Short mmCIF file of C-alpha atoms in Angstrom, two decimals:
data_model
loop_
_atom_site.label_atom_id
_atom_site.label_comp_id
_atom_site.label_asym_id
_atom_site.label_seq_id
_atom_site.Cartn_x
_atom_site.Cartn_y
_atom_site.Cartn_z
CA THR C 1 156.10 88.12 166.14
CA ALA C 2 157.33 89.75 169.55
CA VAL C 3 156.77 93.29 168.05
CA ALA C 4 153.24 92.34 166.78
CA ILE C 5 151.87 90.88 170.59
CA ILE C 6 153.11 94.19 172.15
CA PHE C 7 151.87 96.16 169.60
CA TYR C 8 148.20 94.92 169.72
CA SER C 9 148.64 94.69 173.78
CA LEU C 10 149.45 99.10 173.53
CA THR C 11 146.25 98.22 171.57
CA TYR C 12 143.85 97.02 173.48
CA PHE C 13 145.05 98.77 176.89
CA LEU C 14 144.33 101.83 174.77
CA THR C 15 141.02 101.00 173.46
CA VAL C 16 139.45 98.95 176.29
CA ARG C 17 138.11 102.72 177.08
CA PRO C 18 136.11 104.15 174.36
CA SER C 19 135.26 107.80 175.63
CA LYS C 20 139.50 108.04 175.89
CA VAL C 21 140.08 106.75 172.07
CA VAL C 22 140.25 110.40 170.68
CA ASP C 23 141.71 112.48 173.79
CA ILE C 24 145.07 109.87 173.27
CA ILE C 25 145.16 109.89 169.94
CA GLY C 26 144.34 113.75 169.42
CA LYS C 27 146.77 114.94 173.17
CA PHE C 28 150.02 112.58 172.87
CA LEU C 29 150.15 110.05 169.36
CA THR C 30 148.90 113.00 166.91
CA PRO C 31 151.28 115.32 167.90
CA PHE C 32 154.37 113.13 167.48
CA LEU C 33 152.95 111.96 164.49
CA ILE C 34 153.15 114.82 162.59
CA LEU C 35 156.41 116.43 164.05
CA ALA C 36 158.37 113.34 163.14
CA LEU C 37 156.98 113.57 159.29
CA VAL C 38 157.95 117.28 158.84
CA VAL C 39 160.99 116.99 160.58
CA ILE C 40 161.24 114.39 157.38
CA ILE C 41 159.23 116.57 154.76
CA VAL C 42 160.99 120.12 155.51
CA LYS C 43 164.84 118.65 155.23
CA GLY C 44 163.77 117.06 151.80
CA ILE C 45 162.22 120.13 150.37
CA ILE C 46 165.48 122.77 151.47
CA SER C 47 167.88 120.01 150.74
CA PRO C 48 166.26 117.88 147.82
CA LEU C 49 167.89 114.77 146.50
CA GLY C 50 167.35 115.40 143.53
CA ALA C 51 164.61 115.94 140.42
CA PRO C 52 161.91 114.12 139.43
CA ALA C 53 162.36 111.79 136.52
CA GLU C 54 161.03 112.91 133.18
CA THR C 55 158.97 110.77 132.16
CA ALA C 56 156.66 108.21 134.16
CA LYS C 57 157.79 104.95 134.40
CA ILE C 58 154.89 103.62 134.71
CA ASN C 59 150.96 104.49 133.28
CA SER C 60 148.36 106.37 134.55
CA VAL C 61 150.33 107.62 137.81
CA LEU C 62 146.99 108.90 138.96
CA GLY C 63 145.02 106.12 138.19
CA LYS C 64 147.68 104.18 140.25
CA GLY C 65 148.35 106.26 143.14
CA LEU C 66 144.33 106.78 143.74
CA ILE C 67 143.92 102.58 144.29
CA ASP C 68 147.00 102.08 146.05
CA GLY C 69 145.77 104.53 148.12
CA TYR C 70 142.65 102.48 148.79
CA GLN C 71 144.56 100.42 150.72
CA THR C 72 144.94 103.24 153.62
CA MET C 73 141.34 102.76 154.38
CA ASP C 74 140.89 106.19 155.39
CA CYS C 75 137.63 106.27 153.22
CA PHE C 76 135.95 102.88 154.39
CA VAL C 77 137.24 103.62 157.98
CA SER C 78 135.62 106.98 157.96
CA LEU C 79 132.15 105.12 158.35
CA ALA C 80 132.46 103.00 161.65
CA VAL C 81 135.11 105.29 162.92
CA GLY C 82 132.22 108.40 162.78
CA SER C 83 130.07 106.39 165.55
CA VAL C 84 133.74 106.92 167.93
CA LEU C 85 133.58 110.31 167.55
CA LEU C 86 130.06 110.93 167.66
CA LEU C 87 130.29 108.69 171.62
CA THR C 88 133.39 111.57 172.32
CA LEU C 89 131.53 114.62 171.13
CA LYS C 90 128.36 113.32 173.51
CA ASN C 91 130.50 112.90 176.70
CA LYS C 92 132.13 116.01 176.36
CA GLY C 93 128.22 117.70 176.45
CA TYR C 94 128.13 118.21 172.65
CA SER C 95 124.63 116.28 172.56
CA GLU C 96 123.20 118.56 169.93
CA PRO C 97 122.70 116.91 166.14
CA LYS C 98 123.78 120.60 165.09
CA GLN C 99 126.28 120.89 167.73
CA GLN C 100 127.99 117.71 166.86
CA VAL C 101 128.04 118.31 162.84
CA LYS C 102 129.72 121.28 163.39
CA MET C 103 132.07 120.58 165.27
CA LEU C 104 132.93 116.76 163.35
CA PHE C 105 133.31 120.01 159.98
CA LYS C 106 135.89 121.65 161.80
CA SER C 107 137.37 118.88 162.87
CA GLY C 108 137.43 117.18 159.24
CA LEU C 109 138.66 120.68 157.71
CA ILE C 110 141.21 120.48 160.20
CA ALA C 111 142.54 116.60 159.71
CA CYS C 112 141.69 116.78 155.89
CA THR C 113 144.15 120.36 155.75
CA THR C 114 147.11 118.46 157.36
CA LEU C 115 146.52 114.87 155.87
CA GLY C 116 146.83 116.50 152.37
CA LEU C 117 150.40 118.86 153.31
CA ILE C 118 151.91 115.71 154.77
CA TYR C 119 151.09 113.32 151.47
CA GLY C 120 151.82 115.75 149.37
CA GLY C 121 154.97 116.10 151.09
CA LEU C 122 154.97 112.57 150.61
CA THR C 123 154.67 112.57 147.24
CA TYR C 124 157.22 115.74 146.80
CA LEU C 125 160.03 113.51 148.70
CA GLY C 126 158.96 110.54 146.43
CA ALA C 127 159.33 112.94 143.08
CA THR C 128 162.66 113.89 143.86
CA VAL C 129 164.25 110.25 143.99
CA SER C 130 162.04 109.43 141.20
CA ALA C 131 164.90 108.92 139.00
CA LYS C 132 166.87 106.86 140.81
CA TYR C 133 164.85 103.52 141.36
CA GLY C 134 163.25 100.80 139.04
CA LEU C 135 159.40 99.43 139.46
CA ASP C 136 160.97 97.07 140.74
CA VAL C 137 161.81 98.67 144.67
CA GLU C 138 160.35 97.76 147.51
CA GLN C 139 157.63 100.69 148.56
CA SER C 140 159.52 101.10 152.31
CA GLN C 141 162.51 100.56 150.73
CA ILE C 142 162.53 104.12 148.83
CA ILE C 143 160.97 106.08 152.57
CA VAL C 144 163.49 104.42 154.41
CA ASN C 145 166.22 105.10 152.12
CA VAL C 146 165.54 108.67 151.60
CA THR C 147 164.67 109.46 154.75
CA GLN C 148 168.53 108.40 155.49
CA ASN C 149 170.04 110.33 152.82
CA LEU C 150 168.47 113.24 154.44
CA LEU C 151 169.19 112.58 158.09
CA GLY C 152 171.37 110.06 158.58
CA ASN C 153 170.71 107.06 161.19
CA ALA C 154 168.68 109.55 163.00
CA GLY C 155 166.10 110.43 160.55
CA LYS C 156 165.88 106.48 160.22
CA VAL C 157 164.88 106.51 164.29
CA ALA C 158 162.90 109.68 163.14
CA LEU C 159 160.91 107.28 160.40
CA GLY C 160 160.66 104.26 162.92
CA LEU C 161 158.79 106.57 165.26
CA ALA C 162 156.03 107.73 162.60
CA SER C 163 155.29 105.25 161.32
CA PHE C 164 154.85 102.92 164.88
CA LEU C 165 152.54 106.24 166.19
CA ALA C 166 151.13 106.30 162.16
CA CYS C 167 150.78 102.30 162.54
CA LEU C 168 149.23 102.36 166.67
CA THR C 169 146.79 105.31 166.30
CA THR C 170 144.86 103.93 163.04
CA SER C 171 144.88 100.36 165.33
CA ILE C 172 143.94 101.74 168.01
CA GLY C 173 140.95 103.76 165.70
CA LEU C 174 139.79 101.08 164.10
CA THR C 175 139.84 98.33 166.93
CA SER C 176 137.66 100.81 168.61
CA ALA C 177 135.36 102.00 165.91
CA SER C 178 134.66 98.02 164.98
CA GLY C 179 134.45 96.84 168.71
CA GLU C 180 131.74 100.17 168.88
CA TYR C 181 129.91 98.67 165.85
CA LEU C 182 130.15 94.84 166.67
CA VAL C 183 128.28 96.07 170.46
CA ASN C 184 125.89 97.75 168.82
CA ILE C 185 124.82 95.04 165.74
CA THR C 186 124.63 92.35 168.91
CA LYS C 187 123.31 94.70 170.88
CA GLY C 188 124.99 94.50 173.97
CA LYS C 189 124.97 90.45 173.78
CA ILE C 190 129.10 90.24 173.26
CA LYS C 191 130.95 93.10 175.99
CA TYR C 192 133.00 95.63 174.45
CA SER C 193 135.68 94.38 175.72
CA THR C 194 135.74 91.15 174.66
CA PHE C 195 135.18 91.75 171.08
CA ILE C 196 138.54 94.36 171.54
CA LEU C 197 140.07 91.59 172.74
CA CYS C 198 139.08 89.43 170.11
CA ILE C 199 140.46 92.10 167.28
CA CYS C 200 143.81 92.58 169.07
CA ILE C 201 144.60 88.28 168.40
CA PHE C 202 143.08 88.62 164.77
CA GLY C 203 145.79 91.55 164.53
CA THR C 204 148.55 89.88 165.92
CA ALA C 205 147.90 87.08 163.52
CA ALA C 206 147.80 89.05 160.61
CA ALA C 207 150.98 91.82 161.64
CA ILE C 208 152.78 88.18 161.70
CA ILE C 209 151.73 87.26 157.87
CA GLY C 210 153.89 90.01 156.84
CA VAL C 211 153.23 93.70 154.67
CA SER C 212 153.20 92.06 152.18
CA GLY C 213 151.18 89.42 152.84
CA ILE C 214 148.57 92.06 153.93
CA VAL C 215 149.08 94.31 151.14
CA LYS C 216 148.68 90.91 148.99
CA ILE C 217 145.37 89.70 149.84
CA GLY C 218 144.07 92.57 151.03
CA ALA C 219 144.56 94.66 148.14
CA PRO C 220 141.68 92.86 145.80
CA ILE C 221 139.60 93.77 148.53
CA LEU C 222 139.44 97.16 149.17
CA ALA C 223 139.66 97.79 146.11
CA VAL C 224 135.81 96.05 145.41
CA VAL C 225 134.51 97.61 148.27
CA TYR C 226 136.12 100.87 148.63
CA PRO C 227 133.81 102.10 145.30
CA PRO C 228 129.98 101.61 146.96
CA THR C 229 131.77 102.76 150.41
CA ILE C 230 131.89 106.34 148.74
CA VAL C 231 129.09 106.01 146.73
CA LEU C 232 127.09 106.15 149.89
CA ILE C 233 129.00 108.55 151.57
CA ILE C 234 128.73 110.40 149.05
CA LEU C 235 124.77 110.00 149.22
CA ALA C 236 124.61 110.16 152.96
CA PHE C 237 124.62 114.04 152.21
CA PHE C 238 121.39 113.89 151.14
CA LYS C 239 119.63 110.92 153.54
CA ASP C 240 116.76 113.24 154.36
CA LYS C 241 115.90 114.11 150.93
CA ILE C 242 116.12 110.36 150.48
CA LYS C 243 112.77 108.28 150.87
CA ASN C 244 113.75 105.47 148.55
CA ASP C 245 116.08 102.68 149.42
CA LEU C 246 116.92 101.80 146.34
CA ILE C 247 118.52 104.96 145.78
CA PHE C 248 120.88 103.71 148.13
CA LYS C 249 121.54 100.05 146.70
CA LEU C 250 121.41 100.41 142.50
CA PRO C 251 124.46 102.83 142.43
CA ALA C 252 126.41 100.43 145.45
CA PHE C 253 125.16 97.64 143.79
CA THR C 254 126.57 98.64 140.60
CA ALA C 255 130.18 100.26 141.96
CA VAL C 256 130.40 96.46 143.46
CA THR C 257 129.72 95.03 140.51
CA ILE C 258 131.86 97.10 138.61
CA SER C 259 134.44 96.56 140.81
CA PHE C 260 134.78 93.61 141.01
CA ILE C 261 134.76 92.99 137.05
CA GLN C 262 137.75 94.84 137.10
CA VAL C 263 139.40 92.67 140.01
CA LEU C 264 138.44 89.48 137.99
CA TYR C 265 140.16 91.43 134.81
CA GLU C 266 143.35 92.33 136.72
CA GLN C 267 144.12 89.33 138.82
CA LEU C 268 143.04 86.39 136.03
CA GLY C 269 143.26 88.41 132.58
CA ILE C 270 139.20 87.68 132.24
CA LEU C 271 136.42 90.29 131.42
CA LYS C 272 138.20 92.29 129.39
CA PHE C 273 135.33 94.38 128.35
CA ILE C 274 135.58 96.36 131.11
CA THR C 275 138.35 98.80 130.34
CA ILE C 276 136.39 100.39 127.36
CA LEU C 277 133.99 101.95 130.41
CA PRO C 278 134.97 105.29 130.34
CA LEU C 279 137.78 106.46 133.05
CA SER C 280 139.08 103.03 133.06
CA ASP C 281 142.31 104.47 132.85
CA ILE C 282 141.82 106.41 136.67
CA GLY C 283 140.84 103.38 138.04
CA PHE C 284 136.93 105.13 138.49
CA ASN C 285 135.69 102.75 135.50
CA TRP C 286 132.13 102.38 138.09
CA ILE C 287 131.47 105.75 138.34
CA ILE C 288 129.30 106.38 135.13
CA PRO C 289 127.84 103.67 135.51
CA SER C 290 127.47 103.94 139.15
CA PHE C 291 125.55 107.59 138.23
CA ILE C 292 123.64 105.68 135.39
CA ALA C 293 122.20 103.51 138.13
CA PHE C 294 121.48 106.47 140.67
CA VAL C 295 118.88 108.44 137.83
CA ILE C 296 117.36 105.01 136.97
CA ALA C 297 116.63 104.42 140.77
CA LEU C 298 114.83 108.04 140.59
CA PHE C 299 112.14 107.24 138.37
CA ILE C 300 111.32 103.85 140.13
CA LYS C 301 108.46 104.78 142.79
CA LYS C 302 108.89 102.99 145.98
CA LYS C 303 106.22 100.25 147.32
#
């Protein structure tokens, strides 16, 4: 409880001025995070703890990894974080849309490359100990053990620092983006600082539940909302050419419906027919139905 209160107090003070959010993350927090992770990954590559298991211990490793990746909320949150990035770019003098797109593309390319290398490195570390652990081991315990075996107690400190900074940077970004969004939809009737305070109080309460409790509650919800979010992001690239809102709505509605049925099947064992859809084995059974919905929407005339 005390740690949660301290953590969200830091989040509040680092988020209360939105124009400074990206500067704080970029100049101070992210470099420390990357450095800590790089040290762990490089050590694991130089001195691997073992060889990967010869056979997979779960069905559809790719599908499981992709669905678990929803819990990072990277894709989902990008819709809201974009407003913070645009605000920061405007404050730095990039007022033209073309300038903003150019800068966002460059920064996005750097971020994607860096994240790809880091996630790839962590995946490799997990593979090196895959033969040593069963399916009953907790995910957090694996990375703790790997780090301690690679770097000893100093490694655990580095891991703690990396985890703290990762959570703090994410918390700052999410809180700021959510505050900006809520200010916009309420047309400024409620202050940004008030929303930030409410979000931090809610975050503190959620943190007290614990990681396992949050994942248990959040995973099914994210499994439902993530697919339509991906659909909307893809279609947003062509928004200037799309004149009929139904082209957005029908594929997104289809994606969320398929995902909802999939979650019901996984949680309650009902509606098993959902498993016959193509790409069900990797968790993407919503793609083809959404594409069909997109094609159908193209032929529906706008009123």
